[in-house]
PDB file of N, CA, C and O in Angstrom:
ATOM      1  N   UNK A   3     106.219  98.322 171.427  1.00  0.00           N
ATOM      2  CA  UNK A   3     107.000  98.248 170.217  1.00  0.00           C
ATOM      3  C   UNK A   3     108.278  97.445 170.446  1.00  0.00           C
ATOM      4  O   UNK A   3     108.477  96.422 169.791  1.00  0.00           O
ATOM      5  N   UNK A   4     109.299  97.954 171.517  1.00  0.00           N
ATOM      6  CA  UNK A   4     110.316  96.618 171.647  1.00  0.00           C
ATOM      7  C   UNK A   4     109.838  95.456 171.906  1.00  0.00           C
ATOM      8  O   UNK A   4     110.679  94.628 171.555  1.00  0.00           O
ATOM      9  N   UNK A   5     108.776  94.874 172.410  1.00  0.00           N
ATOM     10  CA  UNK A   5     108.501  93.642 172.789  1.00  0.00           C
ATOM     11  C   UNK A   5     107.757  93.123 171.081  1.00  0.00           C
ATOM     12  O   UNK A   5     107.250  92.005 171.169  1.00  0.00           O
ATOM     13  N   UNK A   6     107.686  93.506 170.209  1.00  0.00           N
ATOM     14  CA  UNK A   6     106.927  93.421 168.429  1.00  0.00           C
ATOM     15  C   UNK A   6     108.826  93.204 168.436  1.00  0.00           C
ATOM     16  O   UNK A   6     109.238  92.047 168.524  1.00  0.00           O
ATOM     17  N   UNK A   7     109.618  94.094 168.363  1.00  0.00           N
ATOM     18  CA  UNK A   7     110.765  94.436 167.909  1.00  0.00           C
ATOM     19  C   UNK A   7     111.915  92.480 168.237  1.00  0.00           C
ATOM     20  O   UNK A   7     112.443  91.736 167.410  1.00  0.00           O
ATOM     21  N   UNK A   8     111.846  92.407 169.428  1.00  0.00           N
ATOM     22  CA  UNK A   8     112.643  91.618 170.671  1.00  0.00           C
ATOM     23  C   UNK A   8     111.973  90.283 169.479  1.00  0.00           C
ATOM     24  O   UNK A   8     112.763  89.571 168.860  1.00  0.00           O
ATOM     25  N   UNK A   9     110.627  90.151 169.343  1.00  0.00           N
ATOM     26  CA  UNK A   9     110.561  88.732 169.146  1.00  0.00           C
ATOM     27  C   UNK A   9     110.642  88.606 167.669  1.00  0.00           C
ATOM     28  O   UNK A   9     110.787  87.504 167.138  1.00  0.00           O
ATOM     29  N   UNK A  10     110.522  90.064 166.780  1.00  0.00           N
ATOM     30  CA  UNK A  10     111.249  89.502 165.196  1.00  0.00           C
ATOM     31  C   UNK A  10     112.751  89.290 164.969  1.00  0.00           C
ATOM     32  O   UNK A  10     113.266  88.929 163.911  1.00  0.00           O
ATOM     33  N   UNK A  11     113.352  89.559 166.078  1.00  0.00           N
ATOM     34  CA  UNK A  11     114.917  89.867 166.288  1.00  0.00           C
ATOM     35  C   UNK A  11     115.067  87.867 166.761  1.00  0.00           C
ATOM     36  O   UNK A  11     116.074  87.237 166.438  1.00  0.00           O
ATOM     37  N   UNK A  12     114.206  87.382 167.316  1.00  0.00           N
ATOM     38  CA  UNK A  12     114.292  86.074 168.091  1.00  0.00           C
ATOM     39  C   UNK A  12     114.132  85.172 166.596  1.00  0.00           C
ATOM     40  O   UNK A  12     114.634  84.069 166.379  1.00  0.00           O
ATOM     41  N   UNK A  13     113.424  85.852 165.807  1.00  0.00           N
ATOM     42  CA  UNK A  13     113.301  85.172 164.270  1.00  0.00           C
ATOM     43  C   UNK A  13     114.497  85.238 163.005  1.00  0.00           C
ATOM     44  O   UNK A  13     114.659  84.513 162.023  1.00  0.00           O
ATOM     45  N   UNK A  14     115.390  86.675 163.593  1.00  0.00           N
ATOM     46  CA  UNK A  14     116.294  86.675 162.687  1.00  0.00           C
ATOM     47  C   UNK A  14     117.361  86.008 162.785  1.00  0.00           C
ATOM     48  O   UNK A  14     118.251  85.892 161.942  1.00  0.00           O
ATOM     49  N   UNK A  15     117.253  85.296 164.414  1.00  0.00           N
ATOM     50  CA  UNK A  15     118.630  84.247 164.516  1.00  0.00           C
ATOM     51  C   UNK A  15     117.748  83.333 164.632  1.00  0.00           C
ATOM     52  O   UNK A  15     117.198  83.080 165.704  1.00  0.00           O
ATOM     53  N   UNK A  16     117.536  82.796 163.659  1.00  0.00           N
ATOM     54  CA  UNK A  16     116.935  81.414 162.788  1.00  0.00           C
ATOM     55  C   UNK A  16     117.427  80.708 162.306  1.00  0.00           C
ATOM     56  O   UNK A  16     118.319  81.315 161.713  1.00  0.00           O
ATOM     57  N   UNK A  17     117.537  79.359 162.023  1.00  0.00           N
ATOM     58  CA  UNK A  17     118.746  79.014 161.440  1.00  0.00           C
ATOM     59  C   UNK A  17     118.058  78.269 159.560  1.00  0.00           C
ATOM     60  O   UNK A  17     118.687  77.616 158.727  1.00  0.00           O
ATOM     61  N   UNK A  18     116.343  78.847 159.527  1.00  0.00           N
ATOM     62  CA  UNK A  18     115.774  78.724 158.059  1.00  0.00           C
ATOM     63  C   UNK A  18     115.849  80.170 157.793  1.00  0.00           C
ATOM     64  O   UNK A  18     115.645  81.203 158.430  1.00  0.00           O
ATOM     65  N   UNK A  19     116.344  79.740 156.219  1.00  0.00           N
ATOM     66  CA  UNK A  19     117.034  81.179 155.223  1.00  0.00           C
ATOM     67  C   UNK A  19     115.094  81.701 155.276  1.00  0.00           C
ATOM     68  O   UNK A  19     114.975  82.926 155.302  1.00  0.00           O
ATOM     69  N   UNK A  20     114.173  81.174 155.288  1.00  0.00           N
ATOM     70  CA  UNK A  20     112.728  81.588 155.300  1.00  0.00           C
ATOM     71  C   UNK A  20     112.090  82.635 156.441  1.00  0.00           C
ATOM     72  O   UNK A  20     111.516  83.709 156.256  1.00  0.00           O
ATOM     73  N   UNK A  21     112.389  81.955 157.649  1.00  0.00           N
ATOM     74  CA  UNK A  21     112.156  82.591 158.622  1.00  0.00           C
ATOM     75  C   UNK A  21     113.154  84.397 158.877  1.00  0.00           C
ATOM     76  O   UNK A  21     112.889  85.457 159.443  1.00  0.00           O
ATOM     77  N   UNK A  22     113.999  84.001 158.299  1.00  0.00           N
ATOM     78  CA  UNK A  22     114.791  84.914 158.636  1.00  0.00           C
ATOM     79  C   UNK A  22     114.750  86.163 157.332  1.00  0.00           C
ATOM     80  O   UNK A  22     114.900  87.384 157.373  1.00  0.00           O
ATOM     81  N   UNK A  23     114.483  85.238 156.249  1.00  0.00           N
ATOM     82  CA  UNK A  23     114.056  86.716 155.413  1.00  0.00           C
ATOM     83  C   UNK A  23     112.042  87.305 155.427  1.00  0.00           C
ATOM     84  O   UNK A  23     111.571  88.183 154.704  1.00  0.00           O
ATOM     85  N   UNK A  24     111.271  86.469 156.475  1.00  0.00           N
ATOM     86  CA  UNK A  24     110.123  86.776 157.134  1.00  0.00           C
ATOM     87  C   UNK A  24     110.542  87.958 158.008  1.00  0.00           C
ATOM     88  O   UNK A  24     109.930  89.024 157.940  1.00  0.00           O
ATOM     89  N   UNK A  25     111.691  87.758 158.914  1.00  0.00           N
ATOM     90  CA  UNK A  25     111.622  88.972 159.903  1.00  0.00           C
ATOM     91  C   UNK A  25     112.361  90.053 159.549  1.00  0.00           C
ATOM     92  O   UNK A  25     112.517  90.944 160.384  1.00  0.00           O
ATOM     93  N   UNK A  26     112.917  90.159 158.314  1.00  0.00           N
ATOM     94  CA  UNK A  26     113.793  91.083 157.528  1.00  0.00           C
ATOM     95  C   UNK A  26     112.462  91.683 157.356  1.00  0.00           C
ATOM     96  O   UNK A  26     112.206  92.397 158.326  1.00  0.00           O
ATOM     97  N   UNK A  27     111.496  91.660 156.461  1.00  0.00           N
ATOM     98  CA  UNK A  27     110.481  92.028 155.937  1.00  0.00           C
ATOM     99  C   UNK A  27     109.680  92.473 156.799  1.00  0.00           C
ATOM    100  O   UNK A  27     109.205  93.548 156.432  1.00  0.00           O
ATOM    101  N   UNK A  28     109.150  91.979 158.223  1.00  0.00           N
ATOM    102  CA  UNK A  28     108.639  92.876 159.307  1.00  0.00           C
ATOM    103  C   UNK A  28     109.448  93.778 159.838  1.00  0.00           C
ATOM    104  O   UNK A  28     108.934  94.724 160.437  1.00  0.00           O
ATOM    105  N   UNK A  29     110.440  93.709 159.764  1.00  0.00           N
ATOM    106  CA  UNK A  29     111.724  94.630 160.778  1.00  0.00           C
ATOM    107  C   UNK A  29     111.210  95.950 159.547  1.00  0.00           C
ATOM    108  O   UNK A  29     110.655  96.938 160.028  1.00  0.00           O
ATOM    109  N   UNK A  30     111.320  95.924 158.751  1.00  0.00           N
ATOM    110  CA  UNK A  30     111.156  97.028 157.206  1.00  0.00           C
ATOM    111  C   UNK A  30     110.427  98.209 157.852  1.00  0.00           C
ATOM    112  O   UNK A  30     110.622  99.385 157.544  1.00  0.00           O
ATOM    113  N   UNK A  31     109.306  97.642 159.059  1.00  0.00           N
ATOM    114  CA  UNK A  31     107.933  98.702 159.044  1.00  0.00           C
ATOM    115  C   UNK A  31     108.036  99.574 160.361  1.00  0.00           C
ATOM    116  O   UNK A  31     107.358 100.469 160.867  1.00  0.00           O
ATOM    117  N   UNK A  32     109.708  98.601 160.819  1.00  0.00           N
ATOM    118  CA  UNK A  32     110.348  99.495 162.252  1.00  0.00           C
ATOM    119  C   UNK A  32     111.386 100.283 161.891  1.00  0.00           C
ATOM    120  O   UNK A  32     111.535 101.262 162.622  1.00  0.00           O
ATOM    121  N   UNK A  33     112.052 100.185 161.116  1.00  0.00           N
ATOM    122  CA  UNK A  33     113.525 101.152 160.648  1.00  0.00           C
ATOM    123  C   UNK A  33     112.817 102.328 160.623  1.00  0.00           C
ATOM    124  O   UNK A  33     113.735 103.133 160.778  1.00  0.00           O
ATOM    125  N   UNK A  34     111.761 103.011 160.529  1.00  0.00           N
ATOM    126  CA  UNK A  34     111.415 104.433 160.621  1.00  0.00           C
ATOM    127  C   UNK A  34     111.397 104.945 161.854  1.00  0.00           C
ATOM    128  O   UNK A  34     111.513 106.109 162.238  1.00  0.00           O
ATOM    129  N   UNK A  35     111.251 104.017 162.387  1.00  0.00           N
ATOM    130  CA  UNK A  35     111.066 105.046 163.986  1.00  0.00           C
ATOM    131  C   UNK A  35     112.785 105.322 164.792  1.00  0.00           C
ATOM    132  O   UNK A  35     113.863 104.758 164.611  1.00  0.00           O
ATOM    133  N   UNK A  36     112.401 106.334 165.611  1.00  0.00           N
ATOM    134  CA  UNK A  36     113.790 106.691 165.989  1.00  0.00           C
ATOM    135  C   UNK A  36     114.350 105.397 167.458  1.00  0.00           C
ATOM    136  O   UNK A  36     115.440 105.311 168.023  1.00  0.00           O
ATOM    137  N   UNK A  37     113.248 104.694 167.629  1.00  0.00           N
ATOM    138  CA  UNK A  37     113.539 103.970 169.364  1.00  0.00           C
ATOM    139  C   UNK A  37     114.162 102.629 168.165  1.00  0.00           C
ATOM    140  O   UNK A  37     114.885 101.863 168.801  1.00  0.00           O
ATOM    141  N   UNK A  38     114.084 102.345 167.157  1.00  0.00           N
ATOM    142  CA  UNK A  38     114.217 101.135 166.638  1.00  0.00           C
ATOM    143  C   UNK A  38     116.174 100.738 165.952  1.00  0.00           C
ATOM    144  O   UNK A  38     116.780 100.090 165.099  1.00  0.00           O
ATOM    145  N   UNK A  39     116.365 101.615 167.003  1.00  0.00           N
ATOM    146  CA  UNK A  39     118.551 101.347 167.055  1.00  0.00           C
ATOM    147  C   UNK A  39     118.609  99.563 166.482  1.00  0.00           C
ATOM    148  O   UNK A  39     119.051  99.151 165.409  1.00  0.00           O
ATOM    149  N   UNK A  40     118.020  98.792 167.583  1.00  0.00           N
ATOM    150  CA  UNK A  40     118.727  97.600 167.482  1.00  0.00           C
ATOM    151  C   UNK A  40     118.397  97.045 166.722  1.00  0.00           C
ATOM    152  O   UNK A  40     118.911  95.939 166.551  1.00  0.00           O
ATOM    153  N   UNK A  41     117.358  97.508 165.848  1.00  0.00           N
ATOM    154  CA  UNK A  41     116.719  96.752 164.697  1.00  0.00           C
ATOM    155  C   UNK A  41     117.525  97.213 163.552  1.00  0.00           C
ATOM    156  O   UNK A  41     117.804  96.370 162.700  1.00  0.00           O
ATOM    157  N   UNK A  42     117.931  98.396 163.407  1.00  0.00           N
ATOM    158  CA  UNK A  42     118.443  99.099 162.190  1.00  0.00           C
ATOM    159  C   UNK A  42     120.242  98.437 162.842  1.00  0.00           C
ATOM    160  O   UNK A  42     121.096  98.004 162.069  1.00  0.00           O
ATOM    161  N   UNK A  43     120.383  98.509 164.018  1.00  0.00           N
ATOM    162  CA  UNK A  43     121.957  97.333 164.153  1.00  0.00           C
ATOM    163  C   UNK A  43     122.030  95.665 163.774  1.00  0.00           C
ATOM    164  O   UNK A  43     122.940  95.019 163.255  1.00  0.00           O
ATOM    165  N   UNK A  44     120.599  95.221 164.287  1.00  0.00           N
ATOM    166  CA  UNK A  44     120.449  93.520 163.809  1.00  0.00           C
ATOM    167  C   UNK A  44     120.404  93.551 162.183  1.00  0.00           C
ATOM    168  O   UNK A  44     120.969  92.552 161.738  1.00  0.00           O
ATOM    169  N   UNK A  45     120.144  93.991 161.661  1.00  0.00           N
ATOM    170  CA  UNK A  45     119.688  94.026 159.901  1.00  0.00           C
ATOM    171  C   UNK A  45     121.150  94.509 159.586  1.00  0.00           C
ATOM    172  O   UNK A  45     121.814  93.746 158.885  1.00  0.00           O
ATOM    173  N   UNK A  46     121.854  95.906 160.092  1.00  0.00           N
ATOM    174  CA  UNK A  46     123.213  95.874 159.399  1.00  0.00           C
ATOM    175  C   UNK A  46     124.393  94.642 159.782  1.00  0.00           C
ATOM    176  O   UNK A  46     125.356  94.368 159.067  1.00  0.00           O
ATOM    177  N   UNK A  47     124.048  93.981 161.102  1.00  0.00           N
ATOM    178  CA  UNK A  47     125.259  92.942 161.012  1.00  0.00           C
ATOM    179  C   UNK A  47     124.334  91.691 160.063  1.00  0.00           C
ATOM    180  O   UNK A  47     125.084  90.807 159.651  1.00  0.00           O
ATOM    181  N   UNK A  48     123.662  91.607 159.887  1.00  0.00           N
ATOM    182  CA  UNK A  48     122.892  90.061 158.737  1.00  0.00           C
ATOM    183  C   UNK A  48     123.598  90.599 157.797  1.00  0.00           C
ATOM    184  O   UNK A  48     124.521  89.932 157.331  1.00  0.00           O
ATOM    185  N   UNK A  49     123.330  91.977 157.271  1.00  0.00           N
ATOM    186  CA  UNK A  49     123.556  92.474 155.911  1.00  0.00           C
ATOM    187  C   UNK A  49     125.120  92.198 155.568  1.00  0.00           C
ATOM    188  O   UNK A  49     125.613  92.012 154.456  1.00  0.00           O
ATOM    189  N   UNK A  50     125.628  92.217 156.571  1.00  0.00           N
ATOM    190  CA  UNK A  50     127.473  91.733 156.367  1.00  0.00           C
ATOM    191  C   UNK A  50     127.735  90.031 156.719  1.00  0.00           C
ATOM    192  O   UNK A  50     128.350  89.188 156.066  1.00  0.00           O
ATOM    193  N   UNK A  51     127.203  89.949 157.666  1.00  0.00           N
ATOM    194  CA  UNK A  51     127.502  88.703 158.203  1.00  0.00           C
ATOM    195  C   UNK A  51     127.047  87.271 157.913  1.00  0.00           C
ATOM    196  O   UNK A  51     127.633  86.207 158.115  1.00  0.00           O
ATOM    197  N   UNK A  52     125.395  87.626 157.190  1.00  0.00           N
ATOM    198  CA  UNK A  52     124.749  86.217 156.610  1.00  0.00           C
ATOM    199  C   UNK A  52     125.208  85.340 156.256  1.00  0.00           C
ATOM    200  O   UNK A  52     126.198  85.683 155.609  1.00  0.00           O
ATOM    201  N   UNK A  53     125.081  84.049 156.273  1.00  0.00           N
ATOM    202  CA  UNK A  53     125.758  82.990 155.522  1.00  0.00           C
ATOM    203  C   UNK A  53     124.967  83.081 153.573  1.00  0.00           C
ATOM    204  O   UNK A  53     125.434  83.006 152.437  1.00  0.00           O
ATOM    205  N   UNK A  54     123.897  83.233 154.056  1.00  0.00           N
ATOM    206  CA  UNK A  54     122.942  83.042 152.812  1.00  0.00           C
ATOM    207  C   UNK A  54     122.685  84.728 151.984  1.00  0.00           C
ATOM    208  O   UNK A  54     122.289  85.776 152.493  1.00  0.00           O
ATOM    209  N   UNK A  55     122.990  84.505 150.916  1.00  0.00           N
ATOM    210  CA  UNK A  55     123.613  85.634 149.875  1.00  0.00           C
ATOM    211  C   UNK A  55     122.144  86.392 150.169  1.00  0.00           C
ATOM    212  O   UNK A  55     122.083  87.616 150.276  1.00  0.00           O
ATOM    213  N   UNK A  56     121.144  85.653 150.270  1.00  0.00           N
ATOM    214  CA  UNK A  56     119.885  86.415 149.560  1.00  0.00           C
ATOM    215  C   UNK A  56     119.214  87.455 150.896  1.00  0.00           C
ATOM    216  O   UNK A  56     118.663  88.549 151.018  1.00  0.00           O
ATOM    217  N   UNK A  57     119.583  86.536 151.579  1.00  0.00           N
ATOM    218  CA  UNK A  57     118.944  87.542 153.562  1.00  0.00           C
ATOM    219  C   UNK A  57     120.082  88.769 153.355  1.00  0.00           C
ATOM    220  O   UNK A  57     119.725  89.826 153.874  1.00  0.00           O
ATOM    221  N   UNK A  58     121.406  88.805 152.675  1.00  0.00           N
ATOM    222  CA  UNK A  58     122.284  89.422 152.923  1.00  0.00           C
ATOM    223  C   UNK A  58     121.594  90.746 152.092  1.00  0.00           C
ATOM    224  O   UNK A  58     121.592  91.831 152.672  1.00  0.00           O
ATOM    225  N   UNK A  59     121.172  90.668 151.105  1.00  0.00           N
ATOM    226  CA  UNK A  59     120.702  91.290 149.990  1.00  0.00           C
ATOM    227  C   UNK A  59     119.544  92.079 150.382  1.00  0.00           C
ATOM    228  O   UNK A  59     119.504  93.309 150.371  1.00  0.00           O
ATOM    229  N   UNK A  60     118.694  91.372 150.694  1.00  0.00           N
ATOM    230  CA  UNK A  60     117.437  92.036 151.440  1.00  0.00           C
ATOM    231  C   UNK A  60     117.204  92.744 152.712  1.00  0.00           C
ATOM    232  O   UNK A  60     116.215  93.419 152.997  1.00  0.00           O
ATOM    233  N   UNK A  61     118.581  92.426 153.681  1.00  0.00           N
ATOM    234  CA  UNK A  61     118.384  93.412 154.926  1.00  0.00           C
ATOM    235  C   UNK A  61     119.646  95.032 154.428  1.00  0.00           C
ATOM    236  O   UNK A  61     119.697  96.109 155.022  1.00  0.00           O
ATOM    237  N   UNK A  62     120.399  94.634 153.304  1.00  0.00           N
ATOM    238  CA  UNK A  62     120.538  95.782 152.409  1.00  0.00           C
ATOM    239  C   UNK A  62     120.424  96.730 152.286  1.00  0.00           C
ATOM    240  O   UNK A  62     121.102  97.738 152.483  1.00  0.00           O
ATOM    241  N   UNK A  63     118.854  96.350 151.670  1.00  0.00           N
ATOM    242  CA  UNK A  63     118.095  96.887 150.898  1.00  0.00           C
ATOM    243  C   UNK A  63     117.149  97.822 151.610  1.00  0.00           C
ATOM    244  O   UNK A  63     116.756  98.930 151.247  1.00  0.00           O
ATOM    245  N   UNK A  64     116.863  97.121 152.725  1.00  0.00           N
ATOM    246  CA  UNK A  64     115.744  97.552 153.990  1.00  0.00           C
ATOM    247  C   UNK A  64     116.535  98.984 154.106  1.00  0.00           C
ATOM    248  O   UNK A  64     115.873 100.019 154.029  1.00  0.00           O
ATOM    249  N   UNK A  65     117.839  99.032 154.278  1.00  0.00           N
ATOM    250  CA  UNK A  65     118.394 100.225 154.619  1.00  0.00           C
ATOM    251  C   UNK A  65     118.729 101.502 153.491  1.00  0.00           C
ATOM    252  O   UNK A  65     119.075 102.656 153.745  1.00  0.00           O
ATOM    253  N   UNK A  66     118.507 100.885 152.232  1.00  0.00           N
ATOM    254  CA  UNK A  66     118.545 101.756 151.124  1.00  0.00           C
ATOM    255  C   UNK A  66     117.342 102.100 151.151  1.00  0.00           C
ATOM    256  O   UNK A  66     117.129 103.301 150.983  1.00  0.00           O
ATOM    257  N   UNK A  67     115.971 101.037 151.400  1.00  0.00           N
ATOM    258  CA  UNK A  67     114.473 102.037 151.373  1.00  0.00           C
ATOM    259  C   UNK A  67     114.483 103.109 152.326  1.00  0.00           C
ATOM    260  O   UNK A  67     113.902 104.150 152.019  1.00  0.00           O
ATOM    261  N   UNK A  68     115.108 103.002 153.534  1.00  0.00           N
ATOM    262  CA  UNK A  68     115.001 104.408 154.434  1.00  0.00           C
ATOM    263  C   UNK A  68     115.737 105.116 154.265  1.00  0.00           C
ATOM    264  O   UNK A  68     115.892 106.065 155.034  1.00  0.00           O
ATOM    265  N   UNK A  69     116.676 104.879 152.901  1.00  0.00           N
ATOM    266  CA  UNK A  69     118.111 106.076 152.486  1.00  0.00           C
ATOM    267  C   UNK A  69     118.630 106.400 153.667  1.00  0.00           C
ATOM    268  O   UNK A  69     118.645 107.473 154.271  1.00  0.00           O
ATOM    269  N   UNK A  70     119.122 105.183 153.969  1.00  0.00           N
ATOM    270  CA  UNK A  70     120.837 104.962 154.847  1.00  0.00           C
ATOM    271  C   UNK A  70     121.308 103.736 154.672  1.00  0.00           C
ATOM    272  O   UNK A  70     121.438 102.732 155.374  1.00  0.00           O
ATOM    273  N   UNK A  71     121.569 104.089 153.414  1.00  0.00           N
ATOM    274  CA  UNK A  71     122.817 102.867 152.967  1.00  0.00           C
ATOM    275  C   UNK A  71     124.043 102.381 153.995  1.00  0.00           C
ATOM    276  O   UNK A  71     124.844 103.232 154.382  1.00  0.00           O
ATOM    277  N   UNK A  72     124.169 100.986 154.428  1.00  0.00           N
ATOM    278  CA  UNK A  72     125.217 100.828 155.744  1.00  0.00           C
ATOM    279  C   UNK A  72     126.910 101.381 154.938  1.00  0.00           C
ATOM    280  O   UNK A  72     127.424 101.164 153.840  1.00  0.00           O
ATOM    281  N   UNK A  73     127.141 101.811 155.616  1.00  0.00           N
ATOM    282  CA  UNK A  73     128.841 101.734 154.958  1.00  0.00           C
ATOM    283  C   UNK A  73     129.518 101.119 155.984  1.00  0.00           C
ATOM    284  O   UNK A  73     129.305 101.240 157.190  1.00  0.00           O
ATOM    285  N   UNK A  74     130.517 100.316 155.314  1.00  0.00           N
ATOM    286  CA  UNK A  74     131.618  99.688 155.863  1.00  0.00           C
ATOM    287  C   UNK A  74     132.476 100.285 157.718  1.00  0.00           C
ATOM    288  O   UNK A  74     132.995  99.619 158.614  1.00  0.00           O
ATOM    289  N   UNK A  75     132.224 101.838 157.554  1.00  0.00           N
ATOM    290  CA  UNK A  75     132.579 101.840 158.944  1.00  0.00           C
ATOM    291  C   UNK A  75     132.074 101.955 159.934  1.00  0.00           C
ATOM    292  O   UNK A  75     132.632 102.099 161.022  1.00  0.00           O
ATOM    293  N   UNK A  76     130.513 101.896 159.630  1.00  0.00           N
ATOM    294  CA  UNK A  76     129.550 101.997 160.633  1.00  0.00           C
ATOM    295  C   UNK A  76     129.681 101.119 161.733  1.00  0.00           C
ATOM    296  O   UNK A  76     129.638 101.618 162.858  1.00  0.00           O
ATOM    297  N   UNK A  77     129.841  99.829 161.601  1.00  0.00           N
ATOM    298  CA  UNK A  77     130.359  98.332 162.475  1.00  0.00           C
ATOM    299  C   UNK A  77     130.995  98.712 163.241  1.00  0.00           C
ATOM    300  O   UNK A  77     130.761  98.637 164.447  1.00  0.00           O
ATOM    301  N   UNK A  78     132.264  99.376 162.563  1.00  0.00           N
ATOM    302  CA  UNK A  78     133.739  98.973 163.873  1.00  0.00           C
ATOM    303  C   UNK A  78     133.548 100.606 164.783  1.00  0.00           C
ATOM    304  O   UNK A  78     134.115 100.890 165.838  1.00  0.00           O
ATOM    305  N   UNK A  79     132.757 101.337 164.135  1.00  0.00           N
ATOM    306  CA  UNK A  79     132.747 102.671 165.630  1.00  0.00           C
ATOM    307  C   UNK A  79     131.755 101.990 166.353  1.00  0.00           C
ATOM    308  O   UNK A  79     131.936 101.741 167.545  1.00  0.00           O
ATOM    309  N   UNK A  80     130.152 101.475 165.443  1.00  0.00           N
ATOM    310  CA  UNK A  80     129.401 101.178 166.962  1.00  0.00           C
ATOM    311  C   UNK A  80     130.008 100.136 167.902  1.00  0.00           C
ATOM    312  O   UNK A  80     130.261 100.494 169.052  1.00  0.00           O
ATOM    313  N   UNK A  81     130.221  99.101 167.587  1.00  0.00           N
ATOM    314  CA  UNK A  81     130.559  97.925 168.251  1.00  0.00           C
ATOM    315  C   UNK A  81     131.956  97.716 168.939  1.00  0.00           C
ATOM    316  O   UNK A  81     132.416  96.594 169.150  1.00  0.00           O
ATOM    317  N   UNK A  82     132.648  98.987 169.300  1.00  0.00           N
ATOM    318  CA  UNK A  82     133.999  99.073 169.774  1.00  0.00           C
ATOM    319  C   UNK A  82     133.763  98.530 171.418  1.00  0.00           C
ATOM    320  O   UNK A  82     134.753  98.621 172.143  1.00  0.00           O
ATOM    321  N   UNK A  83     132.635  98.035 171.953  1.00  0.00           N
ATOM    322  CA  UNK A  83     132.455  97.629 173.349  1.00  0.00           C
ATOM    323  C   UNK A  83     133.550  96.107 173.383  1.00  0.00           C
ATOM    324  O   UNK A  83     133.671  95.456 174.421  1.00  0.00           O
TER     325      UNK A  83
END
């Protein structure tokens, strides 16, 4: 499963708005499981950070289908490294 996980994550730093809302949409069928941290962390920094409104929108969303909407302070506790 990380090695499925590792290479849609290699798709989400893409630099086509296509490819990258492709691995938004596979990442969708990993946010359920509990080993899938860095996937449910790669989708909340796109969801803030995207250049392109619409990837921003859709990795979102990924997190409202598993009802955990990101909030604003989730970022600055995980990423205090």
């Amino acid at each position: 499963m990380q090695n499925e996980i590792h290479n849609i994550l290699l798709k989400l730093s893409s630099k086509s708005v296509m490819t990258r809302r492709q691995a938004i949409t596979e990442l969708r069928a990993y946010l359920y499981h509990k080993d899938a941290y860095l996937a449910r962390l790669s989708l909340h920094y796109v969801s803030e950070h995207d250049p392109s409104h619409t990837v921003r929108v859709l990795a979102k969303r990924a997190f409202y289908d598993i009802g955990q909407p990101p909030t604003d302070s989730t970022w600055e506790r995980t990423h205090t490294f």
